[in-house]
Coordinates of C-alpha atoms in Angstrom, one line a residue:
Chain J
X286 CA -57.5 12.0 -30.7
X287 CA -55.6 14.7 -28.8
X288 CA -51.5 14.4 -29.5
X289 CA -49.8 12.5 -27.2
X290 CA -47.3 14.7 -26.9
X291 CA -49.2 17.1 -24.8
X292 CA -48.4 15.0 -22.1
X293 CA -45.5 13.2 -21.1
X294 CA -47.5 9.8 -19.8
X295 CA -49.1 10.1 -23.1
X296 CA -45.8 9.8 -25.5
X297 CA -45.5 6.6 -24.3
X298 CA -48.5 5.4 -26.9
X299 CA -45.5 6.6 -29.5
X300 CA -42.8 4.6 -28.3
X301 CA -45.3 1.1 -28.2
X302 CA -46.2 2.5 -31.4
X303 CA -42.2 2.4 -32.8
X304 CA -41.6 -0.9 -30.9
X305 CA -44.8 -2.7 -32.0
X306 CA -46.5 -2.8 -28.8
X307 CA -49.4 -1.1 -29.4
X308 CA -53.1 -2.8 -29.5
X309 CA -53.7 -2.7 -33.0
X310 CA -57.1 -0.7 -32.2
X311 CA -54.7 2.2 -30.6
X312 CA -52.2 1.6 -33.6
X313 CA -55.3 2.1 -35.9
X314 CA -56.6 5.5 -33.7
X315 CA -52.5 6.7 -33.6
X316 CA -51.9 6.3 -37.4
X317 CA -54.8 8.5 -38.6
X318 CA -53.1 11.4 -35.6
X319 CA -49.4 10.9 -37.5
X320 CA -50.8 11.7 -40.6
X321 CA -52.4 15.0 -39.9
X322 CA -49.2 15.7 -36.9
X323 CA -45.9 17.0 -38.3
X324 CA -44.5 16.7 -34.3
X325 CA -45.7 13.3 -34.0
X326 CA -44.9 12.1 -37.3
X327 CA -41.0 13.5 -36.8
X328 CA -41.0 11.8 -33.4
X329 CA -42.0 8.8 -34.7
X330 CA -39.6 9.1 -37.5
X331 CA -36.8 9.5 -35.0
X332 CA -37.7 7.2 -32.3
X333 CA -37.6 4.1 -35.7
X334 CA -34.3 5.7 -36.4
X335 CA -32.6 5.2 -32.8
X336 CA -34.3 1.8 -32.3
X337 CA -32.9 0.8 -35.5
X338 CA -29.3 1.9 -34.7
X339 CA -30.2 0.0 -31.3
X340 CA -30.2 -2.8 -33.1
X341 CA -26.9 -3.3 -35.0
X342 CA -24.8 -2.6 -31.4
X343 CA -24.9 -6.8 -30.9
X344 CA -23.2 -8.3 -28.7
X345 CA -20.0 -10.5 -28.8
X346 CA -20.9 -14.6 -27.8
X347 CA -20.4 -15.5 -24.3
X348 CA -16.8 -17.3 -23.6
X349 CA -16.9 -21.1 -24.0
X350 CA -15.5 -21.4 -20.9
X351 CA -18.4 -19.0 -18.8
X352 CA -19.7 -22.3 -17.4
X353 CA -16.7 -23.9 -16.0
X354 CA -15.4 -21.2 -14.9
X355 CA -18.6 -20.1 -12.6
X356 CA -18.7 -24.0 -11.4
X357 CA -14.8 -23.6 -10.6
X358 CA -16.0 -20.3 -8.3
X359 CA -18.8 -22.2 -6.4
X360 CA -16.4 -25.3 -5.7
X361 CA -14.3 -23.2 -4.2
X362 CA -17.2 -21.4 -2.1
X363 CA -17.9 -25.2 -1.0
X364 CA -16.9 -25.6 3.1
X365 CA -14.0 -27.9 3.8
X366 CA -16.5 -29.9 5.9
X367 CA -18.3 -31.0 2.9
X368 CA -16.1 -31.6 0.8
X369 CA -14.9 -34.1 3.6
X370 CA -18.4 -35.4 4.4
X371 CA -19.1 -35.9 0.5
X372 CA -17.8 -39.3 0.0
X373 CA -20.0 -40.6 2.8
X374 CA -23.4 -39.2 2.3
X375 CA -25.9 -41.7 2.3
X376 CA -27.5 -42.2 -1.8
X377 CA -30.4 -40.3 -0.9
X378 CA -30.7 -36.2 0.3
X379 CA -31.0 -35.2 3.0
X380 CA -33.4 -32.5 2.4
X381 CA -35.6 -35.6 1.6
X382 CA -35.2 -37.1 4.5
X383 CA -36.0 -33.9 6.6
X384 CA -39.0 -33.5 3.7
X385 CA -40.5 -37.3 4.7
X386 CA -40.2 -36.5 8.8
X387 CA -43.4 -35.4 8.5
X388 CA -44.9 -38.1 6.6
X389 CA -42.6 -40.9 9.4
X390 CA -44.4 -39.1 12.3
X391 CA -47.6 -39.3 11.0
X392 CA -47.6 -42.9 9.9
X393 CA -46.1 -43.7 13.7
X394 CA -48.9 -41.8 15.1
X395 CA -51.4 -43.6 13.2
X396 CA -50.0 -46.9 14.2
X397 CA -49.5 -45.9 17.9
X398 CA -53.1 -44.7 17.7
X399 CA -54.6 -48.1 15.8
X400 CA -53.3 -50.0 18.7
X401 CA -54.4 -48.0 21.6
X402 CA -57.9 -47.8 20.0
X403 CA -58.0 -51.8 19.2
X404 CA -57.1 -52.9 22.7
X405 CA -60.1 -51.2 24.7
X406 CA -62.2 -52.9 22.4
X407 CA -61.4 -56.0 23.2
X408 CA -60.5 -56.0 26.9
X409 CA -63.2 -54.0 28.8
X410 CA -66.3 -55.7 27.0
X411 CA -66.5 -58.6 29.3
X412 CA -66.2 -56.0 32.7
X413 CA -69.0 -54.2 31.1
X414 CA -71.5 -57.2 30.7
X415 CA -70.8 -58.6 34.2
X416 CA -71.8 -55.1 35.2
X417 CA -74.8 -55.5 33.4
X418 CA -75.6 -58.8 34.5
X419 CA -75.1 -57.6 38.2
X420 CA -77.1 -54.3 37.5
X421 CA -80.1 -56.9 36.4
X422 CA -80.6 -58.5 39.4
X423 CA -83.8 -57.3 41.9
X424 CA -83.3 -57.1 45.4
X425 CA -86.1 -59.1 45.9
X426 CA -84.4 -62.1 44.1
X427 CA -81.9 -62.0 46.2
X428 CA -84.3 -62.3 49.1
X429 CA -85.9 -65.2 47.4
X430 CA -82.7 -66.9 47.0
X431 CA -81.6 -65.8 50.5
X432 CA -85.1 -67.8 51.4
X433 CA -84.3 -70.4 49.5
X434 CA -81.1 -71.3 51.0
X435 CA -82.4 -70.8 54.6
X436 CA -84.9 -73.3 53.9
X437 CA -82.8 -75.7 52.4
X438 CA -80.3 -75.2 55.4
X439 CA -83.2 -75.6 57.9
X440 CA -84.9 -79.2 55.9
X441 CA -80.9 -80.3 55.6
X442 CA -80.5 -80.2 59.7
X443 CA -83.8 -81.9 60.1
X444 CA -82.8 -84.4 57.8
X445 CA -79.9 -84.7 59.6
X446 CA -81.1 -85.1 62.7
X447 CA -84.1 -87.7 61.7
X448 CA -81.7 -90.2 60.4
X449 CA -80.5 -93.1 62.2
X450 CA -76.6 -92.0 62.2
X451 CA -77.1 -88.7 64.2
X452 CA -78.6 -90.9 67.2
X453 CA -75.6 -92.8 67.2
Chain V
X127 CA -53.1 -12.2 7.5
X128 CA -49.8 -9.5 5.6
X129 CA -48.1 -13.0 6.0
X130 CA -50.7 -14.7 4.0
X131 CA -51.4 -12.1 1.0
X132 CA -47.7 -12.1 1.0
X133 CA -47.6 -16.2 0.5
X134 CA -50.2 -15.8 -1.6
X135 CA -48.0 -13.7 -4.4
X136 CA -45.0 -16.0 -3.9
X137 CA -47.7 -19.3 -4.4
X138 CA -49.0 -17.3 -7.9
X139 CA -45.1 -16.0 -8.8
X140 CA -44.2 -19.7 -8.5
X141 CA -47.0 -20.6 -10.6
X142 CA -46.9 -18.5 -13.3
X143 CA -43.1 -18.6 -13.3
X144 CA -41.4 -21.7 -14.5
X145 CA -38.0 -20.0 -13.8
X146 CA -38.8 -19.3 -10.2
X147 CA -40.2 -23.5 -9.9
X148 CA -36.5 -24.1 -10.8
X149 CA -35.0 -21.5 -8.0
X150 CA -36.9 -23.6 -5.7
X151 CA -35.7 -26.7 -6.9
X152 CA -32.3 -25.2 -6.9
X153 CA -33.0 -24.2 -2.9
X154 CA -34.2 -27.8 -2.4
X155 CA -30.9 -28.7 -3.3
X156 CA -31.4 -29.7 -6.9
X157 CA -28.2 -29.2 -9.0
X158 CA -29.4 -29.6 -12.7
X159 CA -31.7 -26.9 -12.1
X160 CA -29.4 -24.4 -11.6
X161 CA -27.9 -25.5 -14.9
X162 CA -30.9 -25.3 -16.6
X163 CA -31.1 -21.4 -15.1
X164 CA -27.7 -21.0 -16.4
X165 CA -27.7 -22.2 -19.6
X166 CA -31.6 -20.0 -20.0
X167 CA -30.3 -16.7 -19.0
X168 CA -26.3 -16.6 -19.4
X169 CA -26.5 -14.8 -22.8
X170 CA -29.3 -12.1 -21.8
X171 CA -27.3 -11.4 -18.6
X172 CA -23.8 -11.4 -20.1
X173 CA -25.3 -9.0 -23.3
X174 CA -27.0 -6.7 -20.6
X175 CA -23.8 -6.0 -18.2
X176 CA -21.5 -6.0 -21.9
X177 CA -23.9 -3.0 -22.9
X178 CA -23.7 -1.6 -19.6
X179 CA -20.1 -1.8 -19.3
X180 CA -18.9 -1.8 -22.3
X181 CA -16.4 -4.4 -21.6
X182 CA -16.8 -7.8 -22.4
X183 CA -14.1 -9.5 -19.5
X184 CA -15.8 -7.0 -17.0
X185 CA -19.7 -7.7 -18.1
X186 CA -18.7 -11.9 -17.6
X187 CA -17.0 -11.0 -14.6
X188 CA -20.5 -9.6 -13.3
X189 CA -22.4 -11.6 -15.1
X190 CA -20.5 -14.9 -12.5
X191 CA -21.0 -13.1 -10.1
X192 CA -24.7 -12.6 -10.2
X193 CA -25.2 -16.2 -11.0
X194 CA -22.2 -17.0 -7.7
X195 CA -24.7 -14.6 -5.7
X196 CA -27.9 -16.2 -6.9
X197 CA -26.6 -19.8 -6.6
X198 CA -25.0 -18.8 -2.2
X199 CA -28.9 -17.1 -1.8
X200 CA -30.8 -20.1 -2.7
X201 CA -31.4 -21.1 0.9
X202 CA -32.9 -17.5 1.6
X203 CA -34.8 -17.6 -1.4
X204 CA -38.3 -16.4 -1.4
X205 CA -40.3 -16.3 -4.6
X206 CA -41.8 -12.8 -4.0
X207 CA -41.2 -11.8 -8.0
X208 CA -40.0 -13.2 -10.8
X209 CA -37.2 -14.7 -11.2
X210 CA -35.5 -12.6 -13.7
X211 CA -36.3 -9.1 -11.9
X212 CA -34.6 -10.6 -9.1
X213 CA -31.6 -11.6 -11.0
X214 CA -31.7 -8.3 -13.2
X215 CA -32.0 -6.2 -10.0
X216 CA -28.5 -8.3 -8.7
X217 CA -27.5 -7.2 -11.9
X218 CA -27.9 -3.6 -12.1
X219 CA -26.8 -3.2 -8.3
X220 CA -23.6 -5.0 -9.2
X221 CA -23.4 -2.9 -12.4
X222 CA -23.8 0.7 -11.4
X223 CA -21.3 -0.1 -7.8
X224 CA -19.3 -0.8 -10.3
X225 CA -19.1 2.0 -12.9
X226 CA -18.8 4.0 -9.5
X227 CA -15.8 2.1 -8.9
X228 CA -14.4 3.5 -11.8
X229 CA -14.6 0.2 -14.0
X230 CA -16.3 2.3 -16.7
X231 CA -13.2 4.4 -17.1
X232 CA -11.5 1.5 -18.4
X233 CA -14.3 1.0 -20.4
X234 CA -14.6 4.2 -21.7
X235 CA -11.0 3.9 -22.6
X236 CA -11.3 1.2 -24.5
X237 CA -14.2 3.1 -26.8
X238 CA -11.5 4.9 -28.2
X239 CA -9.1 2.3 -29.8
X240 CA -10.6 -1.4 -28.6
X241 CA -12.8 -2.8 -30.8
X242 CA -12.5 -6.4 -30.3
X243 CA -15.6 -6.9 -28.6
X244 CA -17.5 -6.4 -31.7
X245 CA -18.7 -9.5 -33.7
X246 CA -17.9 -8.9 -37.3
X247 CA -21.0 -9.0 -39.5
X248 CA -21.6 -9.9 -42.5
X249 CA -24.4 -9.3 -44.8
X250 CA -25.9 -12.1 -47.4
X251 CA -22.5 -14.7 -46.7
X252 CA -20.2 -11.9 -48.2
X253 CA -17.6 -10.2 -46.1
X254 CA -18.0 -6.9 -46.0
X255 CA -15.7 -4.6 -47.7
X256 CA -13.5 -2.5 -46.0
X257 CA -15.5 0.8 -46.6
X258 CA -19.1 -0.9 -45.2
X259 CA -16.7 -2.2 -42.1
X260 CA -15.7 1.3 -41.2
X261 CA -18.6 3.0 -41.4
X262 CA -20.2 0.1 -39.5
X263 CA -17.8 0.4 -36.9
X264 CA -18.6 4.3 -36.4
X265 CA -22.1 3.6 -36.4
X266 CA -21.5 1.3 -33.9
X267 CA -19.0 3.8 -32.1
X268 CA -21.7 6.0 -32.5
X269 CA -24.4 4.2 -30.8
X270 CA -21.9 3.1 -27.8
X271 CA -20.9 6.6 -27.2
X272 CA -24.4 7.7 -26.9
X273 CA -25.5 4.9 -24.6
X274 CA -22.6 5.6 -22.3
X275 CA -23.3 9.2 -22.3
X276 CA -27.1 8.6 -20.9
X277 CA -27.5 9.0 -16.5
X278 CA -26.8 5.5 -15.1
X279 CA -30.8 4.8 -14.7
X280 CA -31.7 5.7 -18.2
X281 CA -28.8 3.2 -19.5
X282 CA -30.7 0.7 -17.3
X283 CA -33.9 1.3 -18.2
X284 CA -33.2 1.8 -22.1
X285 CA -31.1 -1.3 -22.0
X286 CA -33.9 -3.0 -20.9
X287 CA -36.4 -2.0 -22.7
X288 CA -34.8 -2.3 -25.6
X289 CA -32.5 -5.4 -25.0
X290 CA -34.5 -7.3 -22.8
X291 CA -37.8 -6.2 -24.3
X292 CA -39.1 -6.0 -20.2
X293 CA -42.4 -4.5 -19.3
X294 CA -42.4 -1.0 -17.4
X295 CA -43.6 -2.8 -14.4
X296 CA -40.7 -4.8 -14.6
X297 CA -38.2 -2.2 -15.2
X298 CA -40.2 -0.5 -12.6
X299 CA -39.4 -3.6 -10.1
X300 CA -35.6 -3.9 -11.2
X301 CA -35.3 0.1 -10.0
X302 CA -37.3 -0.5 -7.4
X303 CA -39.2 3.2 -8.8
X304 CA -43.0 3.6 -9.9
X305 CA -43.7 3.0 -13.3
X306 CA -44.6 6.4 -14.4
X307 CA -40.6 7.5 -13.3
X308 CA -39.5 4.5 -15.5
X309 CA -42.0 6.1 -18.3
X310 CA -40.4 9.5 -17.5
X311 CA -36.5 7.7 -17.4
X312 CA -37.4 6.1 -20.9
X313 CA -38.7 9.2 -22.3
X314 CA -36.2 11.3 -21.5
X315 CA -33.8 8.8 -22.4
X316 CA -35.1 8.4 -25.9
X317 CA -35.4 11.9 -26.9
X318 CA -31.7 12.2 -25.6
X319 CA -30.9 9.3 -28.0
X320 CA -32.7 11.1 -30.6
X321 CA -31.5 14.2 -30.4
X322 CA -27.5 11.9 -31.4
X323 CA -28.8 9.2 -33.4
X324 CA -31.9 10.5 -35.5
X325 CA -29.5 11.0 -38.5
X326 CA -28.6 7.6 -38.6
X327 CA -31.9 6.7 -40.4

């Protein structure tokens, strides 16, 4: 292994080492280097020494009072309007309610749209089958018919004029 | 498609983040949250500004108002990092504006004869005897000294290594500097340390 301390970057592997947050492979590779390195093995030395003094600076507890204090600062931050709108705000937030728009419009949309699709259903069928029904029938049965109905006006008049009423 | 890689870290910040799920609670307008943010980081935050200052009224001071500026951003809030780089980086901004402001002369003063701030310790439920207290209390005036005596980014970047056992990435973030400059802060900040404190072993 070459010594870390040939480069900068590298003396970092020493200060994981002192803090104990080295891989325990690299702690392994690093511990045979300090044992044949005077450098290393003094830096290593020191670097456990500051850490160590590091650690007996602690720090006084936090006031009892931190807490109330910080609330006390954002109650005052609080707008007058608020603080006068408080008492009245309905039980629920109204970041909800601006949350569920969303959700409102889409149910709406869905019931607008089951209606409009349920109503052509029902109404245009019968318009369609008469169409059918009228798209079914040949011109030449409505010549027959036409035929028909001459010939039944035609045997009506002479009935009409055989009987003994129309001589009257 | 910035937009989207950009929604992308905030989506996997949020995720891997329970701190930054509550800071969006907190902007939905849920209350306890915040509380549960305060009570989680009030100690870490107070102990960081207290070794940056030196002052335990100025470091609460700081500390409220990180937590007053964190509480007025929470409709602007964007999970883009973690929660607690963001509220370190509030930290250290309000921090070193104010040891410019000349807050740390105060503090500096009160090295000298103030030493209030220090919880008294005790080894194995025995009080200590006077002799062990004083040379505690050098020690201790020893270590301060040398803190305070370290460029404004090393104090921030030893404190939180140290302190706040953060990752160089994240001290990196905090800074707002590459990693290899934090590696370069720490290390000369350490062999500055060192160079005052290696007798103490």
């Amino acid at each position: 292994m070459n010594c870390p301390l040939d480069t900068r970057e590298n003396t970092q592997l020493l200060l994981d080492y002192c803090t104990r947050k080295l891989e325990p492979d690299s702690v392994a590779i690093l511990e045979r280097h300090i044992a044949i390195c005077a450098a290393c093995r003094e830096l290593a030395r020191g670097q456990r020494a500051v850490w160590h003094a590091l650690d007996a600076w602690e720090a006084a507890p936090v006031s009892a009072d931190f807490d109330s204090r910080l609330y006390r600062r954002i109650e005052a931050q609080v707008p007058w309007w608020t603080l006068v709108v408080r008492p009245f705000r309905p039980p629920f937030r109204t970041v909800t309610l601006w949350r569920s728009l969303p959700a409102l419009a889409m149910a709406c949309l869905l019931v607008v749209a089951g209606v409009v699709l349920e109503r052509p259903a029902g109404a245009p069928a019968p318009a369609a089958t008469d169409r059918a029904q009228v798209d079914s029938v040949q011109p030449e049965q409505v010549e027959h018919a036409l035929d028909a109905m001459e010939m039944l006006n035609e045997f009506s008049r002479h009935v009409r004029t055989d009987s003994p009423d129309s001589k009257l | 498609m910035a937009k989207r890689v950009k929604t992308d870290i905030g989506t996997a910040a949020a995720v891997l983040d329970f701190d930054t799920e509550l800071m969006l609670r907190v902007k939905e307008g849920d209350g306890a949250s915040f509380g549960v943010l305060l009570e989680k980081h009030r100690s870490s935050l107070v102990y960081f500004l207290y070794r940056m200052m030196q002052n335990h009224a100025v470091a609460e001071e700081l500390a409220q108002e990180v937590f007053l500026r964190v509480y007025r951003s929470r409709s602007t809030y964007e999970p883009t990092a973690k929660f607690t780089t963001w509220m370190f980086r509030i930290a250290t901004h309000l921090a070193l504006n104010a040891l410019r402001d000349g807050k740390n002369e105060r503090a500096q003063d009160r090295l000298d004869d103030d030493t209030s701030d220090m919880p008294v310790r005790q080894v194995s439920d025995r009080r200590p005897s006077v002799e062990q207290s004083m040379v505690y209390r050098a020690k201790l005036d020893e270590v301060r000294r040398a803190i305070a005596a370290l460029p404004e980014k090393q104090r921030v970047a030893v404190l939180m290594h140290k302190y706040e056992e953060m990752e160089y990435s994240q001290i990196a973030k905090v800074l707002s500097c590459s990693e290899s400059a934090v590696k370069s802060l720490l290390f000369r900040a350490y062999e500055t340390l060192r160079a005052r404190l290696a007798h103490m072993a």
